[in-house]
Coordinates of C-alpha atoms (C1' of nucleotides) in Angstrom, one line a residue:
Chain G
M2 CA 0.0 0.0 0.0
P3 CA 1.2 3.5 -0.7
K4 CA 2.4 5.6 2.2
H5 CA -0.3 8.2 1.3
A6 CA -3.8 8.2 0.1
I7 CA -3.1 10.8 -2.5
S8 CA -0.8 10.4 -5.4
P9 CA 1.1 12.4 -6.4
T10 CA 1.9 14.2 -3.1
R11 CA 1.9 18.0 -2.8
G12 CA 5.6 18.1 -3.2
E13 CA 5.7 16.0 -6.3
D14 CA 3.0 17.7 -8.4
Y15 CA 0.9 20.3 -6.7
P16 CA -1.8 20.9 -9.5
E17 CA -2.3 17.2 -9.9
W18 CA -2.4 16.6 -6.2
Y19 CA -5.2 19.2 -6.1
Q20 CA -7.3 17.4 -8.6
Q21 CA -6.8 14.0 -6.9
V22 CA -7.8 15.4 -3.6
V23 CA -11.0 16.7 -5.2
R24 CA -11.6 13.3 -6.6
A25 CA -10.7 11.3 -3.6
G26 CA -12.8 13.6 -1.4
D27 CA -15.8 13.0 -3.7
L28 CA -16.4 16.8 -4.0
A29 CA -16.8 17.2 -7.6
E30 CA -15.9 16.1 -11.1
A31 CA -15.7 17.3 -14.6
S32 CA -18.9 17.3 -16.6
P33 CA -19.7 16.7 -20.2
V34 CA -20.1 20.5 -20.5
R35 CA -16.9 22.3 -21.3
G36 CA -15.4 24.0 -18.3
C37 CA -18.3 23.1 -16.1
M38 CA -18.2 20.9 -13.0
V39 CA -20.6 18.7 -11.2
I40 CA -20.7 19.4 -7.6
K41 CA -21.2 16.0 -5.9
P42 CA -23.3 15.6 -2.6
H43 CA -20.3 15.8 -0.4
G44 CA -19.0 18.9 -2.0
F45 CA -22.3 20.5 -2.1
A46 CA -23.0 19.8 1.6
L47 CA -19.7 21.7 2.3
W48 CA -20.9 24.6 0.2
E49 CA -24.3 24.5 2.0
R50 CA -22.4 24.8 5.3
M51 CA -20.6 27.9 4.0
Q52 CA -23.8 29.3 2.7
G53 CA -25.6 28.8 5.9
I54 CA -22.9 30.6 8.0
L55 CA -22.5 33.5 5.5
D56 CA -26.2 33.8 4.9
G57 CA -26.6 34.2 8.7
M58 CA -24.0 36.9 8.8
F59 CA -25.5 38.8 5.9
K60 CA -28.9 38.8 7.6
A61 CA -27.5 39.8 10.9
T62 CA -26.2 42.9 9.3
G63 CA -29.5 43.7 7.7
H64 CA -29.4 42.2 4.2
R65 CA -32.2 40.3 2.7
N66 CA -32.1 37.8 -0.2
A67 CA -33.7 38.3 -3.5
Y68 CA -33.3 36.7 -7.0
F69 CA -32.8 38.4 -10.4
P70 CA -32.7 36.9 -13.8
L71 CA -30.0 34.7 -15.3
F72 CA -30.2 36.7 -18.6
I73 CA -29.1 40.2 -19.1
P74 CA -30.0 42.3 -22.2
L75 CA -26.9 42.9 -24.1
S76 CA -27.5 46.7 -24.0
Y77 CA -27.3 46.6 -20.2
L78 CA -23.7 45.5 -20.2
E79 CA -22.9 48.4 -22.4
Q80 CA -24.0 50.9 -19.8
E81 CA -20.8 51.1 -17.9
A82 CA -17.8 51.4 -20.1
K83 CA -15.1 49.8 -18.0
H84 CA -17.6 47.1 -17.0
V85 CA -18.2 46.0 -20.6
E86 CA -14.5 46.1 -21.3
G87 CA -13.9 43.9 -18.3
F88 CA -16.4 41.2 -19.1
A89 CA -16.8 41.3 -22.9
K90 CA -14.3 38.7 -23.6
E91 CA -15.8 36.0 -21.4
C92 CA -19.6 36.1 -22.0
A93 CA -21.9 33.4 -23.0
V94 CA -24.5 34.9 -25.3
V95 CA -28.0 33.6 -26.0
T96 CA -29.0 34.6 -29.6
H97 CA -31.9 32.2 -30.4
H98 CA -35.0 30.9 -28.5
R99 CA -36.0 27.9 -30.6
L100 CA -34.8 24.7 -32.1
E101 CA -35.9 23.2 -35.4
L102 CA -35.2 19.7 -36.7
G103 CA -33.0 20.0 -39.7
P104 CA -33.1 17.7 -42.7
D105 CA -30.1 15.6 -41.3
G106 CA -32.0 15.1 -38.1
R107 CA -30.0 17.6 -36.2
L108 CA -31.4 20.5 -34.2
I109 CA -30.8 23.9 -35.6
P110 CA -31.2 27.1 -33.5
T111 CA -33.9 29.4 -35.0
G112 CA -35.9 32.2 -33.7
K113 CA -33.2 34.8 -33.6
L114 CA -33.6 37.2 -30.7
E115 CA -33.8 40.8 -31.6
E116 CA -31.5 41.7 -28.7
P117 CA -29.2 38.9 -27.7
L118 CA -29.1 38.1 -23.9
V119 CA -26.0 37.6 -21.9
V120 CA -25.8 35.0 -19.3
R121 CA -24.9 36.9 -16.3
P122 CA -21.2 37.1 -15.5
T123 CA -22.2 39.3 -12.5
S124 CA -25.5 41.2 -12.0
E125 CA -24.6 44.8 -11.3
T126 CA -26.4 45.9 -14.4
I127 CA -29.7 44.0 -14.1
I128 CA -29.9 44.6 -10.4
G129 CA -29.0 48.3 -10.9
A130 CA -31.8 48.6 -13.5
M131 CA -34.3 47.4 -10.8
Y132 CA -32.9 49.7 -8.2
A133 CA -33.4 52.6 -10.5
K134 CA -37.1 51.7 -10.4
W135 CA -37.3 51.0 -6.7
I136 CA -35.3 53.9 -5.4
Q137 CA -37.1 57.3 -5.5
S138 CA -36.5 58.8 -2.0
W139 CA -33.9 59.0 0.7
R140 CA -36.4 57.0 2.7
D141 CA -35.9 54.0 0.3
L142 CA -32.2 53.8 1.2
P143 CA -30.2 51.9 1.9
V144 CA -31.1 49.0 -0.2
L145 CA -29.4 46.0 1.1
I146 CA -29.9 42.9 -1.0
N147 CA -28.0 39.7 -1.6
Q148 CA -28.6 36.9 -4.1
W149 CA -27.4 33.4 -4.1
A150 CA -26.8 32.4 -7.8
N151 CA -24.9 30.9 -10.5
V152 CA -22.9 33.0 -13.0
V153 CA -21.1 32.2 -16.2
R154 CA -17.7 33.5 -17.2
W155 CA -16.3 31.8 -20.3
E156 CA -12.9 30.9 -18.9
M157 CA -10.3 29.7 -21.2
R158 CA -8.5 27.6 -18.7
P159 CA -10.9 26.0 -16.2
R160 CA -9.9 24.4 -12.9
V161 CA -12.3 22.7 -10.6
F162 CA -13.6 25.2 -7.9
L163 CA -11.0 27.7 -8.8
R164 CA -12.1 28.7 -12.2
T165 CA -15.0 27.0 -14.0
A166 CA -17.1 28.4 -16.7
E167 CA -20.2 28.3 -14.4
F168 CA -19.9 28.7 -10.7
L169 CA -22.0 29.3 -7.6
W170 CA -21.6 32.4 -5.6
Q171 CA -23.5 35.1 -3.6
E172 CA -23.5 38.6 -4.7
G173 CA -24.5 41.4 -2.5
H174 CA -25.7 44.7 -4.1
T175 CA -26.4 47.7 -2.0
A176 CA -27.4 51.3 -2.6
H177 CA -26.8 54.2 -0.2
A178 CA -27.5 57.8 0.1
T179 CA -23.9 58.9 0.9
E180 CA -20.4 58.0 0.0
A181 CA -19.5 57.4 3.7
E182 CA -22.2 54.9 4.2
A183 CA -21.3 53.0 1.0
V184 CA -17.7 52.9 1.9
E185 CA -18.7 51.7 5.4
E186 CA -20.9 48.9 3.9
T187 CA -17.9 47.9 1.6
L188 CA -15.6 47.5 4.6
R189 CA -18.2 45.9 6.7
M190 CA -18.6 43.1 4.1
L191 CA -14.9 42.8 3.7
E192 CA -14.8 42.2 7.4
I193 CA -17.4 39.6 7.3
Y194 CA -15.5 37.8 4.7
A195 CA -12.3 37.9 6.7
T196 CA -14.0 36.8 9.8
F197 CA -15.7 33.9 8.0
A198 CA -12.5 32.8 6.3
E199 CA -10.4 32.9 9.6
R200 CA -13.0 31.9 12.1
D201 CA -14.9 29.3 10.1
L202 CA -12.6 28.1 7.2
A203 CA -9.5 28.5 9.5
M204 CA -8.0 30.2 6.5
P205 CA -5.9 33.2 7.4
V206 CA -6.3 36.1 5.1
W207 CA -4.9 39.5 4.4
K208 CA -7.7 42.0 3.8
G209 CA -7.2 45.4 2.0
P210 CA -7.6 47.5 -1.1
K211 CA -6.3 46.3 -4.4
P212 CA -4.3 48.4 -6.8
A213 CA -6.1 50.0 -9.7
S214 CA -4.8 47.3 -12.1
E215 CA -6.6 44.6 -10.1
R216 CA -9.9 46.5 -9.6
F217 CA -13.2 45.1 -10.5
P218 CA -14.4 46.6 -13.8
G219 CA -16.4 49.7 -13.0
A220 CA -15.4 50.0 -9.4
V221 CA -13.9 53.0 -7.7
E222 CA -12.1 50.7 -5.1
T223 CA -11.8 47.0 -4.8
F224 CA -11.0 45.3 -1.6
S225 CA -10.2 41.6 -1.3
I226 CA -9.2 39.0 1.2
E227 CA -6.1 37.1 0.1
A228 CA -5.1 33.6 1.4
M229 CA -1.8 31.8 0.9
M230 CA -2.1 28.3 -0.6
Q231 CA 0.3 25.5 0.3
D232 CA 2.2 26.2 -3.0
G233 CA 2.9 29.8 -1.9
K234 CA 0.4 31.3 -4.3
A235 CA -2.2 33.8 -3.3
L236 CA -5.9 33.1 -3.7
Q237 CA -8.3 35.9 -3.9
A238 CA -10.9 34.5 -1.7
G239 CA -13.5 37.2 -1.7
T240 CA -14.0 40.7 -2.9
S241 CA -15.9 43.8 -1.8
H242 CA -16.3 46.7 -4.2
F243 CA -17.0 50.3 -3.7
L244 CA -18.7 51.4 -6.9
G245 CA -19.0 55.0 -6.1
Q246 CA -21.6 56.6 -8.4
N247 CA -20.3 54.8 -11.6
F248 CA -23.1 52.4 -11.9
A249 CA -25.7 54.8 -10.4
R250 CA -24.8 57.3 -13.1
A251 CA -24.8 54.8 -15.9
Q252 CA -28.1 53.3 -14.8
Q253 CA -29.8 56.5 -13.4
I254 CA -30.1 55.2 -9.9
K255 CA -31.3 58.5 -8.3
F256 CA -33.1 59.6 -5.2
A257 CA -34.4 62.8 -3.8
D258 CA -32.8 63.8 -0.6
A259 CA -34.5 65.5 2.4
T260 CA -34.2 68.9 0.7
G261 CA -35.8 67.7 -2.4
S262 CA -32.7 67.8 -4.6
E263 CA -32.0 64.8 -6.7
S264 CA -28.6 62.9 -6.5
F265 CA -27.1 59.6 -7.6
C266 CA -26.9 56.7 -5.1
W267 CA -23.6 55.3 -3.9
T268 CA -23.5 51.6 -4.5
T269 CA -21.4 48.5 -3.6
S270 CA -21.2 45.0 -4.5
W271 CA -19.4 42.0 -2.9
G272 CA -19.2 38.3 -3.4
V273 CA -17.7 34.9 -2.6
S274 CA -18.0 31.9 -4.6
T275 CA -17.4 28.2 -4.7
R276 CA -13.8 29.1 -5.2
L277 CA -13.7 29.0 -1.4
I278 CA -13.9 25.3 -1.6
G279 CA -10.7 25.3 -3.6
G280 CA -9.1 27.6 -1.1
L281 CA -10.2 25.3 1.8
I282 CA -8.5 22.3 0.0
M283 CA -5.3 24.1 -0.8
T284 CA -4.9 25.5 2.6
H285 CA -5.6 22.4 4.8
A286 CA -5.6 19.3 2.7
D287 CA -2.6 17.0 3.0
D288 CA -1.1 14.0 1.2
D289 CA -4.0 11.8 2.5
G290 CA -6.7 14.1 1.1
L291 CA -9.2 16.6 2.4
V292 CA -8.9 18.1 5.9
L293 CA -12.1 19.8 6.9
P294 CA -12.2 22.4 9.7
P295 CA -14.9 21.1 12.1
R296 CA -16.9 24.4 11.7
V297 CA -17.7 23.7 8.0
A298 CA -17.5 19.9 7.9
P299 CA -20.8 18.5 6.8
E300 CA -20.1 15.7 9.4
Q301 CA -17.9 16.5 12.3
I302 CA -17.8 13.0 13.7
V303 CA -18.2 9.6 12.0
L304 CA -18.9 6.5 14.1
L305 CA -17.5 3.3 12.6
P306 CA -19.0 0.2 14.1
I307 CA -16.8 -2.8 14.2
H308 CA -18.3 -6.2 14.5
R309 CA -18.0 -9.8 13.3
S310 CA -20.9 -11.8 14.7
D311 CA -24.6 -10.8 14.5
D312 CA -24.6 -10.5 18.3
D313 CA -21.7 -8.2 18.3
R314 CA -23.4 -6.2 15.5
A315 CA -26.5 -5.6 17.5
A316 CA -24.6 -4.6 20.6
V317 CA -22.2 -2.4 18.7
L318 CA -24.9 -0.6 16.7
A319 CA -26.9 0.0 19.7
C320 CA -23.9 1.5 21.4
C321 CA -23.4 3.8 18.3
E322 CA -26.9 4.9 18.2
S323 CA -26.8 5.8 21.8
L324 CA -23.5 7.6 21.5
K325 CA -24.8 9.5 18.5
K326 CA -27.7 10.7 20.6
Q327 CA -25.5 11.8 23.3
L328 CA -23.1 13.6 21.0
E329 CA -26.0 15.4 19.3
D330 CA -27.2 16.7 22.6
R331 CA -23.8 18.4 22.8
R332 CA -23.1 21.7 21.3
W333 CA -20.0 23.5 20.0
R334 CA -19.9 27.1 18.8
D335 CA -23.6 27.3 19.3
E336 CA -24.6 24.4 17.1
P337 CA -25.5 20.7 17.8
L338 CA -22.8 18.3 16.8
R339 CA -23.1 16.7 13.4
V340 CA -22.7 13.0 13.7
K341 CA -23.0 10.1 11.3
I342 CA -22.9 6.3 11.8
D343 CA -21.3 4.6 8.9
D344 CA -22.6 1.0 8.9
R345 CA -22.0 0.2 5.3
D346 CA -20.9 -3.4 4.6
L347 CA -17.3 -2.4 3.7
R348 CA -14.0 -3.6 5.2
G349 CA -13.1 -1.5 8.1
G350 CA -9.9 -0.2 6.7
D351 CA -11.5 0.9 3.3
K352 CA -14.2 2.7 5.2
A353 CA -11.9 4.5 7.5
W354 CA -9.8 5.7 4.6
Q355 CA -12.8 7.0 2.8
H356 CA -13.4 9.3 5.6
V357 CA -9.8 10.2 5.9
K358 CA -9.9 11.3 2.2
Q359 CA -13.1 13.2 2.7
G360 CA -11.6 15.1 5.6
V361 CA -14.0 14.2 8.5
P362 CA -12.4 15.8 11.6
L363 CA -13.1 12.9 14.0
R364 CA -13.3 9.2 13.4
V365 CA -14.6 7.0 16.2
E366 CA -14.3 3.3 16.1
I367 CA -16.4 1.1 18.3
G368 CA -16.0 -2.7 18.5
P369 CA -16.8 -5.4 21.0
R370 CA -13.5 -4.6 22.9
D371 CA -14.6 -1.0 23.3
L372 CA -18.0 -2.0 24.4
A373 CA -16.6 -4.3 27.0
A374 CA -14.2 -1.5 28.3
G375 CA -16.7 1.3 28.0
A376 CA -14.3 3.1 25.6
V377 CA -13.9 4.4 22.1
S378 CA -11.0 4.5 19.7
L379 CA -10.5 7.9 18.4
A380 CA -8.6 9.3 15.4
C381 CA -8.3 13.0 14.6
R382 CA -7.9 14.2 10.9
D383 CA -5.3 16.7 11.8
K384 CA -3.0 13.8 13.0
P385 CA -1.6 11.0 10.9
P386 CA -4.3 8.5 9.9
K387 CA -2.9 5.7 12.0
D388 CA -2.7 7.7 15.2
R389 CA -5.5 6.5 17.4
Q390 CA -6.2 6.9 21.0
T391 CA -8.5 5.0 23.3
L392 CA -10.7 7.1 25.5
P393 CA -13.4 6.2 28.1
L394 CA -16.7 6.9 26.3
E395 CA -17.8 9.3 29.0
Q396 CA -14.7 11.3 28.7
F397 CA -15.0 11.4 25.0
V398 CA -18.5 12.7 25.1
A399 CA -17.4 15.3 27.6
E400 CA -14.5 16.4 25.7
V401 CA -15.7 16.5 22.1
P402 CA -16.5 20.1 21.9
D403 CA -12.9 20.9 23.2
L404 CA -11.5 18.4 20.7
L405 CA -13.3 20.1 17.9
E406 CA -12.2 23.5 19.1
S407 CA -8.6 22.4 19.3
I408 CA -8.7 20.9 15.7
Q409 CA -10.3 24.1 14.4
R410 CA -7.7 26.3 16.1
G411 CA -4.9 23.9 15.2
L412 CA -5.7 24.2 11.6
F413 CA -5.8 27.9 11.7
D414 CA -2.5 28.2 13.6
R415 CA -0.8 25.8 11.2
A416 CA -1.9 27.9 8.2
V417 CA -0.8 31.1 9.9
A418 CA 2.6 29.4 10.6
F419 CA 2.9 28.3 7.0
R420 CA 2.1 31.8 5.7
E421 CA 4.7 33.4 8.1
A422 CA 7.3 30.8 7.1
H423 CA 6.8 31.7 3.4
S424 CA 6.5 35.5 3.8
A425 CA 9.3 38.0 3.7
R426 CA 9.8 41.7 4.1
L427 CA 11.8 42.8 1.1
D428 CA 13.4 46.2 1.0
D429 CA 15.2 46.5 -2.4
Q430 CA 14.2 45.8 -5.9
A431 CA 16.9 43.1 -6.4
A432 CA 15.6 40.9 -3.7
I433 CA 12.2 40.6 -5.4
P434 CA 13.2 38.5 -8.5
E435 CA 15.4 36.5 -6.2
F436 CA 12.5 35.7 -3.8
F437 CA 10.2 34.7 -6.6
A438 CA 12.8 32.7 -8.5
A439 CA 12.6 30.0 -5.8
D440 CA 10.5 27.8 -8.0
G441 CA 9.6 24.2 -7.9
D442 CA 9.8 22.5 -4.4
Q443 CA 10.2 25.7 -2.5
P444 CA 7.1 27.7 -2.7
A445 CA 8.0 31.4 -2.8
G446 CA 5.1 32.9 -1.0
F447 CA 4.3 36.5 -0.1
A448 CA 6.6 39.4 -0.2
H449 CA 5.8 42.4 1.9
V450 CA 7.0 45.5 0.1
H451 CA 6.6 49.2 -0.4
V452 CA 4.8 49.7 -3.7
A453 CA 2.8 52.7 -5.0
D454 CA -0.6 52.1 -6.7
D455 CA 1.0 52.8 -10.1
P456 CA 0.9 51.1 -13.5
A457 CA 4.7 51.1 -13.4
V458 CA 4.6 48.7 -10.6
A459 CA 2.3 46.1 -12.3
A460 CA 4.6 46.6 -15.5
A461 CA 7.7 45.8 -13.4
L462 CA 6.3 42.8 -11.6
D463 CA 4.7 41.3 -14.8
P464 CA 7.8 39.6 -16.0
L465 CA 8.1 37.7 -12.6
K466 CA 4.4 36.7 -12.9
V467 CA 3.8 38.5 -9.8
T468 CA 1.0 41.0 -8.8
V469 CA 0.2 43.2 -6.0
R470 CA -2.6 41.3 -4.1
C471 CA -3.6 44.0 -1.6
T472 CA -2.4 46.4 1.0
P473 CA -3.5 45.0 4.3
L474 CA -5.7 47.4 6.3
N475 CA -4.6 46.0 9.6
W476 CA -0.9 46.4 9.0
S477 CA 0.6 49.2 10.9
D478 CA 1.8 52.3 9.1
E479 CA 5.4 52.1 8.0
P480 CA 6.1 55.0 5.7
G481 CA 8.6 54.1 2.9
T482 CA 9.2 54.7 -0.7
C483 CA 8.0 52.6 -3.6
L484 CA 10.6 50.2 -4.7
F485 CA 9.8 50.8 -8.4
T486 CA 8.6 54.5 -8.7
G487 CA 10.1 56.1 -5.6
K488 CA 6.9 57.5 -4.6
P489 CA 6.2 57.7 -0.8
V490 CA 3.8 55.1 0.4
Q491 CA 2.3 54.7 4.0
R492 CA 2.4 51.0 4.3
R493 CA 3.6 47.7 2.8
S494 CA 1.6 45.6 0.4
V495 CA 1.5 41.9 -0.3
I496 CA 2.9 40.8 -3.6
A497 CA 2.6 37.2 -4.8
R498 CA 2.0 34.9 -7.6
S499 CA -1.7 34.2 -7.7
Y500 CA -4.4 31.9 -8.9
Chain S
rC160 C1' -7.0 32.5 -28.0
rG161 C1' -1.1 31.3 -28.8
rG162 C1' 2.7 27.1 -27.8
rG163 C1' 3.3 21.9 -26.1
rG164 C1' 1.3 17.0 -24.7
rC165 C1' -2.7 13.4 -24.5
rG166 C1' -7.7 10.8 -25.8
rU167 C1' -7.8 2.6 -25.6
rA168 C1' -12.7 -0.8 -19.6
rG169 C1' -15.1 3.1 -13.8
rC170 C1' -9.5 4.8 -12.8
rU171 C1' -4.1 4.4 -14.3
rC172 C1' -2.0 2.8 -18.6
rA173 C1' 0.5 -0.9 -22.4
rG174 C1' -0.3 -1.9 -27.7
rC175 C1' 0.5 2.5 -32.5
rC176 C1' 6.6 3.8 -34.8
rU177 C1' 6.7 -1.3 -38.6
rG178 C1' -1.8 -1.8 -40.4
rG179 C1' -3.5 -8.3 -40.2
rC180 C1' -6.2 -14.1 -35.7
rU181 C1' -11.2 -13.2 -30.6
rA182 C1' -7.7 -5.7 -28.1
rG183 C1' -4.4 -6.5 -23.1
rA184 C1' -2.5 -5.5 -17.7
rG185 C1' -3.0 -3.5 -12.7
rC186 C1' -6.4 -1.3 -9.6
rG187 C1' -11.8 -0.8 -9.0
rC188 C1' -16.6 -3.5 -9.5
rC189 C1' -19.9 -8.3 -9.0
rU190 C1' -20.3 -13.7 -7.0
rG191 C1' -18.5 -17.6 -4.0
rG192 C1' -15.0 -19.1 -0.3
rU193 C1' -11.3 -18.2 3.6
rU194 C1' -10.5 -13.9 6.5
rU195 C1' -11.3 -9.6 9.9
rG196 C1' -9.3 -3.9 15.5
rG197 C1' -7.6 -1.6 10.3
rG198 C1' -6.6 0.4 3.0
rA199 C1' -7.0 -8.6 3.1
rC200 C1' -6.3 -13.5 0.2
rC201 C1' -7.9 -17.3 -3.3
rA202 C1' -11.0 -18.7 -7.3
rG203 C1' -14.6 -17.2 -10.8
rG204 C1' -17.2 -13.3 -13.5
rA205 C1' -19.0 -8.6 -15.8
rG206 C1' -17.3 -4.4 -18.3
rG207 C1' -14.3 -1.5 -24.5
rU208 C1' -18.0 -0.1 -31.8
rC209 C1' -9.8 2.1 -29.1
rG210 C1' -13.0 10.5 -28.5
rC211 C1' -15.7 11.6 -33.0
rA212 C1' -15.9 12.2 -38.6
rU213 C1' -13.9 11.6 -43.3
rG214 C1' -10.2 9.5 -46.2
rU215 C1' -6.2 5.7 -47.7
rU216 C1' -6.4 0.3 -47.9
rC217 C1' -8.7 -6.3 -49.2
rG218 C1' -8.1 -5.0 -44.0
rA219 C1' -7.3 0.8 -39.4
rA220 C1' -6.7 1.3 -32.1
rU221 C1' -2.3 1.6 -35.4
rC222 C1' -1.4 5.8 -41.4
rA223 C1' -3.5 11.0 -43.3
rU224 C1' -6.9 15.1 -42.8
rG225 C1' -10.4 17.5 -40.0
rU226 C1' -13.1 18.1 -35.5
rC227 C1' -14.2 17.8 -30.3
rG228 C1' -12.5 17.3 -25.4
rC229 C1' -8.8 17.1 -21.5
rC230 C1' -4.0 18.4 -19.2
rC231 C1' 0.5 21.7 -18.8
rC232 C1' 2.8 26.7 -20.0
rG233 C1' 1.3 31.8 -21.6
rA234 C1' -2.6 35.8 -21.9
rC235 C1' -7.6 36.7 -19.1
rC236 C1' -10.2 36.1 -14.6
rA237 C1' -13.9 34.9 -8.5

RNA sequence: CGGGGCGUAGCUCAGCCUGGCUAGAGCGCCUGGUUUGGGACCAGGAGGUCGCAUGUUCGAAUCAUGUCGCCCCGACCA
């Protein structure tokens, strides 16, 4: 048997390892449709966990869900110049609405549409058009709406979860009476994303504004959360955009203020997608497959009955059922524990490995010996697969919440340590190519440098395949001069290769 | 969309260069048996119009052209 469940290992071939983890974890697979994935039940359960937590956070901050059309009239996309430019190259366009049987038995599109429809790559324009109707008075503001939806961006090089032609996400769209309120909203949502990433996904992120070159098409300012993957690359894991009055002007989203004079709204948009699943994998998974933080694991504990005779079976199963009930009465982070009994007729080793590969935080084996001793055999996913400890059953039940907490924290701490180990403060230009030249086995990571928000910086970094990811808001001020332009800057930025 | 590679069983691949009997292996799957506290062993079995189309040929997995898809590297992006 191979030493590890996943082949190749991370060190051998990182991209291939990623795909094997997705497969072994039964998360998703490629579909017959170019660039589109099928999210399998286990992957979707994980997404539903993320959705549930985020949705709660959105609602707690006053947002409500709604749903807008999948199709956007072509002319809508044309309304904001930069927006068109940004998305024009990756749009799926619907031009016909009917099929007819051709002479050779094949279906031919007919019924040409007068105005083609674009399958939404994002919904600013269609939602803005509705806001223009809904908003008349300052009393209508703010409008705080989120939608859970699928979007399509015709990507040339798809990668499961990270970049597929169709993906699932949420997009929040808000309209405000003042600039200050809209900026506040933009930052509030950025903060929610950062909290979610770190608290629930155990994925440390840097949050802050991106340079103009990395801005969302049509935005005044784009903020992102950036996480380091285990190959040292950055993953933009969420974005929050301050759109200023750009879209409001383009779409005539206006309101009458208290004095009766008319002005344009200030709008924001923000989103995270199923890409987070890719980020979760590349942050925590190891050479034995997925490692799920307990907070988002669809099942936190799997009970594996071990039995030979029918008598054993009945007794062991009864014990499992009773343990499941006891566990489900316990809570961790304000939720009942999620427990599953896996009594499938499979060999014990096979079954256990499936759960290892699917990243279940705790595996508990219960056999006749445990029954007699009143104990359980416990394995934690953050430790090697063969590490098992025997615990008295009562103690296990009592300690489970602490165990989950320590796994959750351990994963976060490990990820932080990895990020720190692969980050460096660089203070002269020459050090940058040197840092990023470390290719292959040694992931380069993040460089913390002084750079101005200037096209010259992007141009200088381009040959290194490196970009400015963001300028973290919570880093302390450290005035310096841009390594490329000599302009004064207040604080360091993160530069890295990215997904 | 540019450069490179690859499409043969559910998965990983051999066979192709040099066309020729009924297209192979390992893993996985199914059945039976022996096993069983840790990804078992033995025996038997199912499963493939060799990505698709056209062409060359008596004959194509094998040669040619086209096409579709996938992977890697660029460009683009959540």
